Short mmCIF file of C-alpha atoms in Angstrom, two decimals:
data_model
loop_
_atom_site.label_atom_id
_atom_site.label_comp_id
_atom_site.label_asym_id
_atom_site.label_seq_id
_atom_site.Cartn_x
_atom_site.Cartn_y
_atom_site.Cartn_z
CA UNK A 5 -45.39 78.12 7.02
CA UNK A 6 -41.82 77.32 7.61
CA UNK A 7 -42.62 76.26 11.77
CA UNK A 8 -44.86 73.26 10.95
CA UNK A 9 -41.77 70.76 10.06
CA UNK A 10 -39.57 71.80 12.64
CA UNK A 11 -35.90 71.56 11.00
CA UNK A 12 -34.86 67.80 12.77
CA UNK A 13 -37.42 66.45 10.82
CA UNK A 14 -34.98 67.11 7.75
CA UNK A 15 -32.55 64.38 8.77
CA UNK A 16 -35.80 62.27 9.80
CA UNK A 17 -36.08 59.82 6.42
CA UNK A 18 -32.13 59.28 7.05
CA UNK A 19 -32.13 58.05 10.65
CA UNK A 20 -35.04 55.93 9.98
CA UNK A 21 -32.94 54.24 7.17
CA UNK A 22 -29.85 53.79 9.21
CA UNK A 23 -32.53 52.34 12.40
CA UNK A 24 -33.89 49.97 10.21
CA UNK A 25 -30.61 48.54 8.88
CA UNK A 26 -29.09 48.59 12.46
CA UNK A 27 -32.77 46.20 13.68
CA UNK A 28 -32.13 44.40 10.96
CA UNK A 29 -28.77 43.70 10.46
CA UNK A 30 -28.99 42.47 14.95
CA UNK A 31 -32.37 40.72 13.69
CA UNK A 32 -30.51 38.51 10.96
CA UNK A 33 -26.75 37.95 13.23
CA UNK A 34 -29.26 37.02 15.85
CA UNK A 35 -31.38 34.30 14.15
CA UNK A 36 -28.37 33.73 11.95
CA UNK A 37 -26.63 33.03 15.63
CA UNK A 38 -29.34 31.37 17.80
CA UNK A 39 -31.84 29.64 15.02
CA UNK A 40 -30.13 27.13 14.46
CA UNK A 41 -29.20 23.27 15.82
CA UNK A 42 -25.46 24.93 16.19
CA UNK A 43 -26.90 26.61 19.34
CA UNK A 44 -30.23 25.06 19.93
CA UNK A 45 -28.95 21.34 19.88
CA UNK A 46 -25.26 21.40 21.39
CA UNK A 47 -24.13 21.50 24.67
CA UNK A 48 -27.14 19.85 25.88
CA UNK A 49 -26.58 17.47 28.91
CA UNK A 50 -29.37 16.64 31.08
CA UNK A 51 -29.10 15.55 34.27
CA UNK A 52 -29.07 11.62 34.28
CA UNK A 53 -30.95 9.16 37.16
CA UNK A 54 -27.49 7.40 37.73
CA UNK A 55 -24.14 9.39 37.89
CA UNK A 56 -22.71 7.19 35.07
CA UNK A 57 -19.58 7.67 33.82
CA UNK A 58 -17.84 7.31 30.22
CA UNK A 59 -14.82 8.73 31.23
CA UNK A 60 -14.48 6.00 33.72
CA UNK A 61 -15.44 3.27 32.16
CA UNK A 62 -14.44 3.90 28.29
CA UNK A 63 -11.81 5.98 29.30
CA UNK A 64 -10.28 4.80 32.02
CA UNK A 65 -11.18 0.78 31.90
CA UNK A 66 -10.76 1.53 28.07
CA UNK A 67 -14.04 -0.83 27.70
CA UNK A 68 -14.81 -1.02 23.79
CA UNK A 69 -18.24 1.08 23.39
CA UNK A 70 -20.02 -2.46 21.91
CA UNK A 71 -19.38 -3.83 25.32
CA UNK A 72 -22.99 -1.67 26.24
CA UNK A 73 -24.14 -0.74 22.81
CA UNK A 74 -23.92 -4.13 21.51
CA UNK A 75 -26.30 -3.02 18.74
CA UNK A 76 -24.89 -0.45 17.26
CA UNK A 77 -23.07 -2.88 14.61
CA UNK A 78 -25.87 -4.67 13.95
CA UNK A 79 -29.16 -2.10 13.96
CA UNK A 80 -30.18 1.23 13.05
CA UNK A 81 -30.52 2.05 16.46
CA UNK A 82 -27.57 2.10 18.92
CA UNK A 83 -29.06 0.38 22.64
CA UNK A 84 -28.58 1.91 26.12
CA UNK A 85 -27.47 -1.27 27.98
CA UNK A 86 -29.59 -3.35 30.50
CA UNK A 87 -29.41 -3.06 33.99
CA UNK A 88 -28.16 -6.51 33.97
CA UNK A 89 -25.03 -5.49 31.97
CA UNK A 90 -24.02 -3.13 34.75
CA UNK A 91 -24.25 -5.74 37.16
CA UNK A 92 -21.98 -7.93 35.50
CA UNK A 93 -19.30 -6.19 36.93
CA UNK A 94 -21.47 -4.47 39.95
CA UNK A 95 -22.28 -7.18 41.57
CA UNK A 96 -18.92 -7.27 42.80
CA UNK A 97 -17.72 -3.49 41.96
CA UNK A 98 -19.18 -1.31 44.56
CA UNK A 99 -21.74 -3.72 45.65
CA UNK A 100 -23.29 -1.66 48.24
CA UNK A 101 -22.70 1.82 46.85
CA UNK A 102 -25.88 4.13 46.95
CA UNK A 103 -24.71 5.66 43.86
CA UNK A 104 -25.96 2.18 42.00
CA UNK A 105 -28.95 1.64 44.08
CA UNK A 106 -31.20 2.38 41.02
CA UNK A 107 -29.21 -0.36 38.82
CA UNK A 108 -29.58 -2.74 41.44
CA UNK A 109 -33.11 -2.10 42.01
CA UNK A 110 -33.71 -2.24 38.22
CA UNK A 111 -31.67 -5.55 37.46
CA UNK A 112 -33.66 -7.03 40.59
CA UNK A 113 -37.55 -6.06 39.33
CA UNK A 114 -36.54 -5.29 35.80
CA UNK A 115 -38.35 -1.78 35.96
CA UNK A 116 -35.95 0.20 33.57
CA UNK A 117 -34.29 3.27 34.58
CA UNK A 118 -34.91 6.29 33.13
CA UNK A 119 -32.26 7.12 31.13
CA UNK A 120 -32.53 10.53 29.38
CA UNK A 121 -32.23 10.46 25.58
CA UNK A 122 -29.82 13.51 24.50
CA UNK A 123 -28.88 12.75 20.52
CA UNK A 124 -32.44 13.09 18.77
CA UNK A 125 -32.66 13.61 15.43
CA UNK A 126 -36.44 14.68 14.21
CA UNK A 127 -38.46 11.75 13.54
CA UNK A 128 -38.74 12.67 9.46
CA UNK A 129 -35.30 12.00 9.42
CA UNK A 130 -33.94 8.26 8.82
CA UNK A 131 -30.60 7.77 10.38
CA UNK A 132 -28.93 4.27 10.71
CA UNK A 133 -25.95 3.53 12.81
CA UNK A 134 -24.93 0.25 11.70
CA UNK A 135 -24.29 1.63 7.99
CA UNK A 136 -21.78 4.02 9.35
CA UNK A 137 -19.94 1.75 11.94
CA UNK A 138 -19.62 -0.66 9.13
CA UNK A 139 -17.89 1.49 6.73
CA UNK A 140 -15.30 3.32 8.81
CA UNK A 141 -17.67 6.07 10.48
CA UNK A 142 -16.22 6.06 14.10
CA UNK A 143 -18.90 7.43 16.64
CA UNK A 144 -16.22 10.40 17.52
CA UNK A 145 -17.55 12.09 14.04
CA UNK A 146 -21.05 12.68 15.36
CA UNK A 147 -20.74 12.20 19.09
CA UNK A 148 -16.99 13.86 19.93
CA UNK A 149 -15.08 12.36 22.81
CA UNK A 150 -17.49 11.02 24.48
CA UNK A 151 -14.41 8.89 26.67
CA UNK A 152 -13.52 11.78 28.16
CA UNK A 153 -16.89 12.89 29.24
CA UNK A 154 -18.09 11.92 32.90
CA UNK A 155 -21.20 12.84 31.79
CA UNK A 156 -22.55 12.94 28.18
CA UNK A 157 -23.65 16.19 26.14
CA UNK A 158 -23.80 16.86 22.92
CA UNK A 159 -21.39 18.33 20.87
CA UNK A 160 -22.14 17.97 17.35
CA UNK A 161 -25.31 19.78 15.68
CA UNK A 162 -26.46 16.66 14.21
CA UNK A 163 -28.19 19.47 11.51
CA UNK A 164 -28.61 18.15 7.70
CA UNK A 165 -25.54 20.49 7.42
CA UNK A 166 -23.68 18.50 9.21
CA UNK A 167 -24.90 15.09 7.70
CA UNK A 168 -24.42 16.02 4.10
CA UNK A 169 -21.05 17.92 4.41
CA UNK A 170 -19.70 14.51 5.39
CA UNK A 171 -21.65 12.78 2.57
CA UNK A 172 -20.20 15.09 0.39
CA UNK A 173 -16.62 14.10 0.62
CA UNK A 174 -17.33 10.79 2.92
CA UNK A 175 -13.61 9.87 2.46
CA UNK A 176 -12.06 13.09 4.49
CA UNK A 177 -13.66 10.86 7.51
CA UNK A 178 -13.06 7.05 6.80
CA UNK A 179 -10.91 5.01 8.97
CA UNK A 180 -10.06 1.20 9.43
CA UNK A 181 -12.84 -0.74 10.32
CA UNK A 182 -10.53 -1.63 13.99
CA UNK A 183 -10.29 2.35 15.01
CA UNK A 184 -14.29 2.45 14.84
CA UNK A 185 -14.62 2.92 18.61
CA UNK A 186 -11.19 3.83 19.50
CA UNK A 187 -11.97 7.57 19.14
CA UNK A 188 -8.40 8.71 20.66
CA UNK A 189 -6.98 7.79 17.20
CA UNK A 190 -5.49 10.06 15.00
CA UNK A 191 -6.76 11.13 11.44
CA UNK A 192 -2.98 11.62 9.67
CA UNK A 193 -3.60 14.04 7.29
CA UNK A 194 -0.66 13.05 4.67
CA UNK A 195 -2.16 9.28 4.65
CA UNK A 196 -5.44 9.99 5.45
CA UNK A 197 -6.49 11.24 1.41
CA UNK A 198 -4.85 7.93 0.03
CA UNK A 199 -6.28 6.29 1.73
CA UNK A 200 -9.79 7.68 2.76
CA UNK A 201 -9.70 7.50 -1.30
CA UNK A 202 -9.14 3.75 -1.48
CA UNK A 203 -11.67 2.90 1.49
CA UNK A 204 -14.04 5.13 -0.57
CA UNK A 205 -13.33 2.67 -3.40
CA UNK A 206 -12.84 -1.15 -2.32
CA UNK A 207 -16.19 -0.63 0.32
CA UNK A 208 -17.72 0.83 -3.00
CA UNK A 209 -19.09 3.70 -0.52
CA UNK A 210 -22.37 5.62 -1.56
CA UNK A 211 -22.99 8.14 1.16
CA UNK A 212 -26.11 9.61 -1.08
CA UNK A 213 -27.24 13.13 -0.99
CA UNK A 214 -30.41 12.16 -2.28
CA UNK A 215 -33.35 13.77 -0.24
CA UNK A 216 -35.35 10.17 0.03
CA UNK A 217 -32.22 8.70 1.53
CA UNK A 218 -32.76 10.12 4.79
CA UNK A 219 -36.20 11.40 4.79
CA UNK A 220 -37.96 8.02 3.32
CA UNK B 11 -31.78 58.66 18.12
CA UNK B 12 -29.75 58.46 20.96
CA UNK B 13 -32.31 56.62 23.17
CA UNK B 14 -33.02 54.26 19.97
CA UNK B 15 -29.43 53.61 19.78
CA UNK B 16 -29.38 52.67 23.51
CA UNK B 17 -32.34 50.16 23.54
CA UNK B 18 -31.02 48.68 20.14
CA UNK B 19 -27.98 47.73 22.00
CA UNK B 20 -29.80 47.00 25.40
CA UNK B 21 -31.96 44.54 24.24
CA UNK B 22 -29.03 42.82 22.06
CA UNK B 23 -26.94 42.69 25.36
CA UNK B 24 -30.22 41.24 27.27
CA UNK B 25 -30.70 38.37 24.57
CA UNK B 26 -26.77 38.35 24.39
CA UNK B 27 -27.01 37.36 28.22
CA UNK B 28 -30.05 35.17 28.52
CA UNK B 29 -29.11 33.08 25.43
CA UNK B 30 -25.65 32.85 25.80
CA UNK B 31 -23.25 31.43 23.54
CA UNK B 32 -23.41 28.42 20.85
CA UNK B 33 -22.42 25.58 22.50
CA UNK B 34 -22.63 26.37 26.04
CA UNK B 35 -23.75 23.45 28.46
CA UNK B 36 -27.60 23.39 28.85
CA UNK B 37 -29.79 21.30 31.50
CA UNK B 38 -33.27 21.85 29.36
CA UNK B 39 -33.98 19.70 26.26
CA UNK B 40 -33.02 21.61 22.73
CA UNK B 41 -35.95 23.76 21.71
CA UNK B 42 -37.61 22.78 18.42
CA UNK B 43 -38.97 26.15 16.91
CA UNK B 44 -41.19 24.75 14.47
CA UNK B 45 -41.99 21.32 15.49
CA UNK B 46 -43.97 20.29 12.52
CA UNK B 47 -43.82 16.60 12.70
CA UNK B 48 -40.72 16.42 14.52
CA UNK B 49 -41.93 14.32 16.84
CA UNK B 50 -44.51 11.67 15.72
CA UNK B 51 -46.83 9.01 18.16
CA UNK B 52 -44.82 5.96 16.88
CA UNK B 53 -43.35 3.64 18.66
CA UNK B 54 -39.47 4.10 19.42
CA UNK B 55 -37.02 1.37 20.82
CA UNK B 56 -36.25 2.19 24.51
CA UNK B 57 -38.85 4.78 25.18
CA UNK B 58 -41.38 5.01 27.79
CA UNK B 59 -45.10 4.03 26.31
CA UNK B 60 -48.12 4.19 28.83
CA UNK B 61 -49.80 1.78 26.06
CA UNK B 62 -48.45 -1.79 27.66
CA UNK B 63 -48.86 -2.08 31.55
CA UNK B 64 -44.39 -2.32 32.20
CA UNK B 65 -44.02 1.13 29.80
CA UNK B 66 -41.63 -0.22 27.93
CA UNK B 67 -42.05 0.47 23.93
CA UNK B 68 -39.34 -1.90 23.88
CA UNK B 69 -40.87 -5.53 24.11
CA UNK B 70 -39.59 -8.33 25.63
CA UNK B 71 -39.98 -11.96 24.20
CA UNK B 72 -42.96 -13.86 25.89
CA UNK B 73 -40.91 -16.06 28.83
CA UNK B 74 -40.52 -19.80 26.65
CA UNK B 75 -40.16 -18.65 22.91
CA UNK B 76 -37.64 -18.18 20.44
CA UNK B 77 -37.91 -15.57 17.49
CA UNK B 78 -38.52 -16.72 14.17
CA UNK B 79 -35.30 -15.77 12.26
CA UNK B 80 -33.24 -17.15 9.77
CA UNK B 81 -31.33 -20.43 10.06
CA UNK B 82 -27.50 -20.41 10.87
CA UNK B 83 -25.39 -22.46 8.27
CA UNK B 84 -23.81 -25.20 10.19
CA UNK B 85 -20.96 -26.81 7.68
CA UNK B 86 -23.70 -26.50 4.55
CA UNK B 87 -26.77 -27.99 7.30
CA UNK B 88 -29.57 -25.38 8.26
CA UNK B 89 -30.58 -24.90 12.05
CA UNK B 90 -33.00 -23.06 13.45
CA UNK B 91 -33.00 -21.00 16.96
CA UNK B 92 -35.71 -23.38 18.25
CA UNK B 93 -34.12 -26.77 17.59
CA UNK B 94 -32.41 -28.82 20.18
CA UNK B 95 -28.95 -28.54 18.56
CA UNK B 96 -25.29 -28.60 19.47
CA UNK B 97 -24.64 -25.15 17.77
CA UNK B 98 -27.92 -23.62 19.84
CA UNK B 99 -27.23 -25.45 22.97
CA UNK B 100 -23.92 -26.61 23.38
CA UNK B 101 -25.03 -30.42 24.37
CA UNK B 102 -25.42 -33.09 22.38
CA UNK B 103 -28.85 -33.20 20.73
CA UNK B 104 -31.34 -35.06 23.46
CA UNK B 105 -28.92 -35.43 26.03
CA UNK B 106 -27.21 -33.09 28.62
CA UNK B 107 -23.98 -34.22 28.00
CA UNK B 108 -21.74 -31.19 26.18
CA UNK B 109 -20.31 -31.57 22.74
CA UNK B 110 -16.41 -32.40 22.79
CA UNK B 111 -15.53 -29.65 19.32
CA UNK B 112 -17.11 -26.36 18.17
CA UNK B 113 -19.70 -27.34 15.89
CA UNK B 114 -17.99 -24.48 13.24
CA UNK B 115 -15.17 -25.13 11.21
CA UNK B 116 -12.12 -22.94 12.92
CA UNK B 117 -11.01 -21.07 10.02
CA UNK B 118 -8.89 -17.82 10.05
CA UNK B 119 -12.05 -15.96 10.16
CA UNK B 120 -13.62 -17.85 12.70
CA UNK B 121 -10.58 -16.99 14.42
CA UNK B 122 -10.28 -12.90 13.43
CA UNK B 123 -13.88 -12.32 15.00
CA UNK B 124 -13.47 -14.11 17.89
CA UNK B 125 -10.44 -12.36 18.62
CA UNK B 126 -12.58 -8.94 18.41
CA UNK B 127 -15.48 -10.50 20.17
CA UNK B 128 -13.28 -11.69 22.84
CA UNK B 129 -11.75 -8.19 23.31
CA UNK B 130 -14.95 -6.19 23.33
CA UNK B 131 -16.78 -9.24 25.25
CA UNK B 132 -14.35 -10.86 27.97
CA UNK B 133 -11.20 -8.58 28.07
CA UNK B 134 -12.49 -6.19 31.11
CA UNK B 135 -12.33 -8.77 33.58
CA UNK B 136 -10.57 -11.98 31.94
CA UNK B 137 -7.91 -9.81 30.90
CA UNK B 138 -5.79 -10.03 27.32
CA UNK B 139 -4.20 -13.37 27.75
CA UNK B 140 -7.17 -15.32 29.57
CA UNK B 141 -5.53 -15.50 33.00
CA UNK B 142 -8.41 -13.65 35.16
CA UNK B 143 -5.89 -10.31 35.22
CA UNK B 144 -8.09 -7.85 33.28
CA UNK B 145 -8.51 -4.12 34.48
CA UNK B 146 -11.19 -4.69 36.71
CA UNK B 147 -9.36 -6.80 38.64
CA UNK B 148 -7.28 -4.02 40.31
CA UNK B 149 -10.67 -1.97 40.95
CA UNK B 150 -13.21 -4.24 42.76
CA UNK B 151 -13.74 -7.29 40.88
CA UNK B 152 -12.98 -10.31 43.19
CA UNK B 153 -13.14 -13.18 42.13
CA UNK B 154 -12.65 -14.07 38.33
CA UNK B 155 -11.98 -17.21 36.81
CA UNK B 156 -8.20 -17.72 35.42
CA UNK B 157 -9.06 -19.28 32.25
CA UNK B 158 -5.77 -21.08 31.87
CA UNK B 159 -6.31 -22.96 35.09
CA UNK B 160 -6.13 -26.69 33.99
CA UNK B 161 -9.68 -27.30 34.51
CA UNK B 162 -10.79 -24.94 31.79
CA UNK B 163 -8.27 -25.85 29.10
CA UNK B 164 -9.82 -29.62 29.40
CA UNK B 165 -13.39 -28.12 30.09
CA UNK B 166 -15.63 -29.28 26.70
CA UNK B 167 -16.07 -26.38 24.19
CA UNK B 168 -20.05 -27.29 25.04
CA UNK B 169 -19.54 -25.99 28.49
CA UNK B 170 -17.73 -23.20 27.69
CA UNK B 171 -20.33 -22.12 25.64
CA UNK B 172 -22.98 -22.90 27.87
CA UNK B 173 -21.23 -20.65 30.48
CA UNK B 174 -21.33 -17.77 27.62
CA UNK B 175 -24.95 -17.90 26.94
CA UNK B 176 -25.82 -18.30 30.58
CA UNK B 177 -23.39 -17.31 33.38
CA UNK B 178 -21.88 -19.30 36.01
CA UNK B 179 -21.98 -17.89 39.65
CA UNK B 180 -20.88 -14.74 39.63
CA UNK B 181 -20.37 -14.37 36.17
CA UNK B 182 -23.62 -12.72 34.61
CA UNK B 183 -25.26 -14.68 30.74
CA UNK B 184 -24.13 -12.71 27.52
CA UNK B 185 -26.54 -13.96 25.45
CA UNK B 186 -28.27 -11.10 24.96
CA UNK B 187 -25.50 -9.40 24.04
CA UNK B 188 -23.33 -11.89 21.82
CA UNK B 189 -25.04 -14.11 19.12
CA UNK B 190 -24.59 -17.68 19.03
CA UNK B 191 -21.88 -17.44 15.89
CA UNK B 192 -20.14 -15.12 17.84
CA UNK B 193 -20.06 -17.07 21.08
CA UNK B 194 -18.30 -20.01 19.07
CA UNK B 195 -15.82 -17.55 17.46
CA UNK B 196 -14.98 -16.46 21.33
CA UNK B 197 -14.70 -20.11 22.29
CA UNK B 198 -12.55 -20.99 19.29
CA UNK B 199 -9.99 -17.90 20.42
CA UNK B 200 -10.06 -18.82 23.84
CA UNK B 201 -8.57 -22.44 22.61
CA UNK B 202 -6.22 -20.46 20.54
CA UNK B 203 -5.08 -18.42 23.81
CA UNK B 204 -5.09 -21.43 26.07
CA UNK B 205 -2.70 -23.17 23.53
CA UNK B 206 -0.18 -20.18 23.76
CA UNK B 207 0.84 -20.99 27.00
CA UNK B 208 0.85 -24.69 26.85
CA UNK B 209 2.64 -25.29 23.29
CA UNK B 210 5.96 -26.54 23.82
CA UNK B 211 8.75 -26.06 21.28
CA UNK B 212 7.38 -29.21 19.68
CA UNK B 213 4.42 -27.58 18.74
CA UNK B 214 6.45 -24.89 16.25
CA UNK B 215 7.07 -26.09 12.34
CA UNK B 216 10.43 -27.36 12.39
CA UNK B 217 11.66 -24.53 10.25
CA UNK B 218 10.50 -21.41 12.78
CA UNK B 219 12.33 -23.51 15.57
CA UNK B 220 15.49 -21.91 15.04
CA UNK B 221 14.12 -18.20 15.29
CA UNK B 222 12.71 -19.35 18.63
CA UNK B 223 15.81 -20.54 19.89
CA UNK B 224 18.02 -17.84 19.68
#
């Protein structure tokens, strides 16, 4: 009787136990890792019809971001500038350059151009830009340097992680209302409790954590 | 348990490789794993829509009409967008002649915003101090008007204005993207600017004279 188990199968039970921690353990650090908008949402940067250029013209021409996205102050939603806003300045500026053939071409017929949209949030969720730019929310919170990018990507998960630990202690992040688009400024950590503390109080700021707040 | 061993860590390397790490640059939209209403068929600003025959979700006003909106407060009188008035025009109602004054009372305000306006707005080419030398000047940009030229300090704040909403020559309209309050803020700021280079020592309060002097 004592051939029909041969005697590896003894330590059978016990390698079976430490395989199915190992798959699982790799199965969890793996979704852990890659499920999430961490690694799913940033870094993305599509390749864009016109080889436009932030870190030349908010950089470099230190042009205020509302020049373009005039809106964002104003509206929920923050606009990708007209054709015709380019050519304020193009129509002298590289006039004849092939790189802005598609501007000119779309300021002439008024066909837009196709801009890719890279910062998406899901369409359950209500975001609002002009509530944040209002009370000291500069864009480099949720959209990093972009004046130092010559071409955009994302670098924040934009994840309801990332929007609530904010709205948890808003005033970590508050600024004056004049650094709003200057995004090379400085947070200064000994001031910046004080007086994140007293922006938090005189704008009487609510950043709610309330579920209906953002999915309404 | 060997050969289990080496697939485990095989096919960890494999998705290691293919997947990469958080945060690396990617060409391809994000994923959504479960899209359960993530994306819904309603209308967003700026995106294409095959419904209307341009494909823009985006509309434009219909060429001739103004938006129903609320009235502006002009020194305690309501105006609307549509009427022929100084504030929405810049001319004198039923004529084409251009008001003299800014139709809003220049208070410190007034003054604060149109500062900011005038630096997000006009800075890039008219430069800081209104003299034609901003940035762009040194990159490309030809010819731009030196706003302390004579002619523009006696130029009507109606013109100026008019010039704002709807470019002159080369210079392209911001009316889309600076509303009418804003454009008189700008053109009270501009005044303010043009008067820093003109005042004369006259022009100080007799006791901040002696500060200058020295």
């Amino acid at each position: 009787m004592s051939d029909i188990f041969p005697k590896w199968t003894n330590w059978l039970p016990l390698k079976i136990a430490v395989g199915a921690v190992l798959v699982g353990t790799a199965a969890t650090a793996g979704s852990w890792y890659y499920l999430t908008p961490k690694y799913s949402n940033v870094g993305y940067q599509p390749v864009q019809p016109v080889a436009f250029s932030h870190a030349i013209h908010a950089g470099q021409l230190g042009m205020d971001c509302r020049y373009c996205h005039s809106a964002v102050e104003k509206s929920w939603y923050s606009n990708i500038p007209t054709a015709s806003t380019c050519m304020n300045c193009h129509n002298q500026v590289l006039k004849d350059d092939p790189k802005l053939a598609l501007v000119r071409e779309s300021a002439a017929t008024g066909k837009p151009i196709p801009w890719v949209q890279i910062h998406k949030v899901p369409d359950y969720v209500y975001f609002n830009h002009s509530v944040h730019v209002n009370r000291g929310v500069s864009c480099v919170e949720c959209h990093g340097r972009i004046d130092k990018m010559d071409e955009v990507r994302q670098v924040e998960p934009l994840s309801m992680t990332f929007c609530l630990d904010c709205h948890r202690h808003p005033e970590k992040h508050l600024r004056p209302p004049d650094k709003i688009t200057d995004l090379g400024w400085q947070v200064d950590p000994k001031t910046q409790k004080q007086n994140g503390e007293k922006f938090k109080h005189d704008w009487k700021v609510q950043s709610s954590q309330n579920c209906s707040a953002c999915h309404r | 348990m060997r050969y289990f061993l080496l697939i485990l860590a095989l096919t960890v390397v494999t998705i290691m490789g293919v997947a990469g790490k958080r945060g690396s640059l990617s060409r391809q939209p994000p994923i959504e794993i479960f899209p359960d209403m993530d994306r819904q068929p309603k209308l967003r600003p700026q995106e294409p829509n095959a419904f209307f025959a341009d494909g823009k979700s985006s509309r434009e006003h219909p060429a001739g009409t103004v938006a129903h909106a609320a009235p502006l407060m002009v020194n305690g009188q309501a105006v609307y967008p549509h009427e022929d008035a100084p504030v929405n025009t810049g001319k004198i109602t039923g004529t084409t002649n251009f008001v003299e004054t800014n139709p809003f009372p220049v208070t410190e305000t007034l003054m604060a915003r149109g500062q900011q306006r005038y630096q997000i707005n006009c800075l890039p080419c008219h430069g800081p101090q209104a003299d034609g030398n901003g940035i762009t000047k040194k990159l490309g940009m030809g010819v731009v008007a030196n706003l302390q030229e004579k002619r523009f300090v006696t130029m009507t704040d109606g013109e100026v204005f008019h010039t704002i909403s709807n470019g002159k020559n080369l210079m392209g309209s911001y009316a889309a993207n600076v509303t009418v309050p804003d454009r008189w803020a700008i053109v009270a700021y501009l005044r303010a600017l043009q008067l820093s280079k003109l005042a004369t020592l006259n022009d100080v309060p007799a006791e901040m004279q002696s500060k200058l002097k020295k």
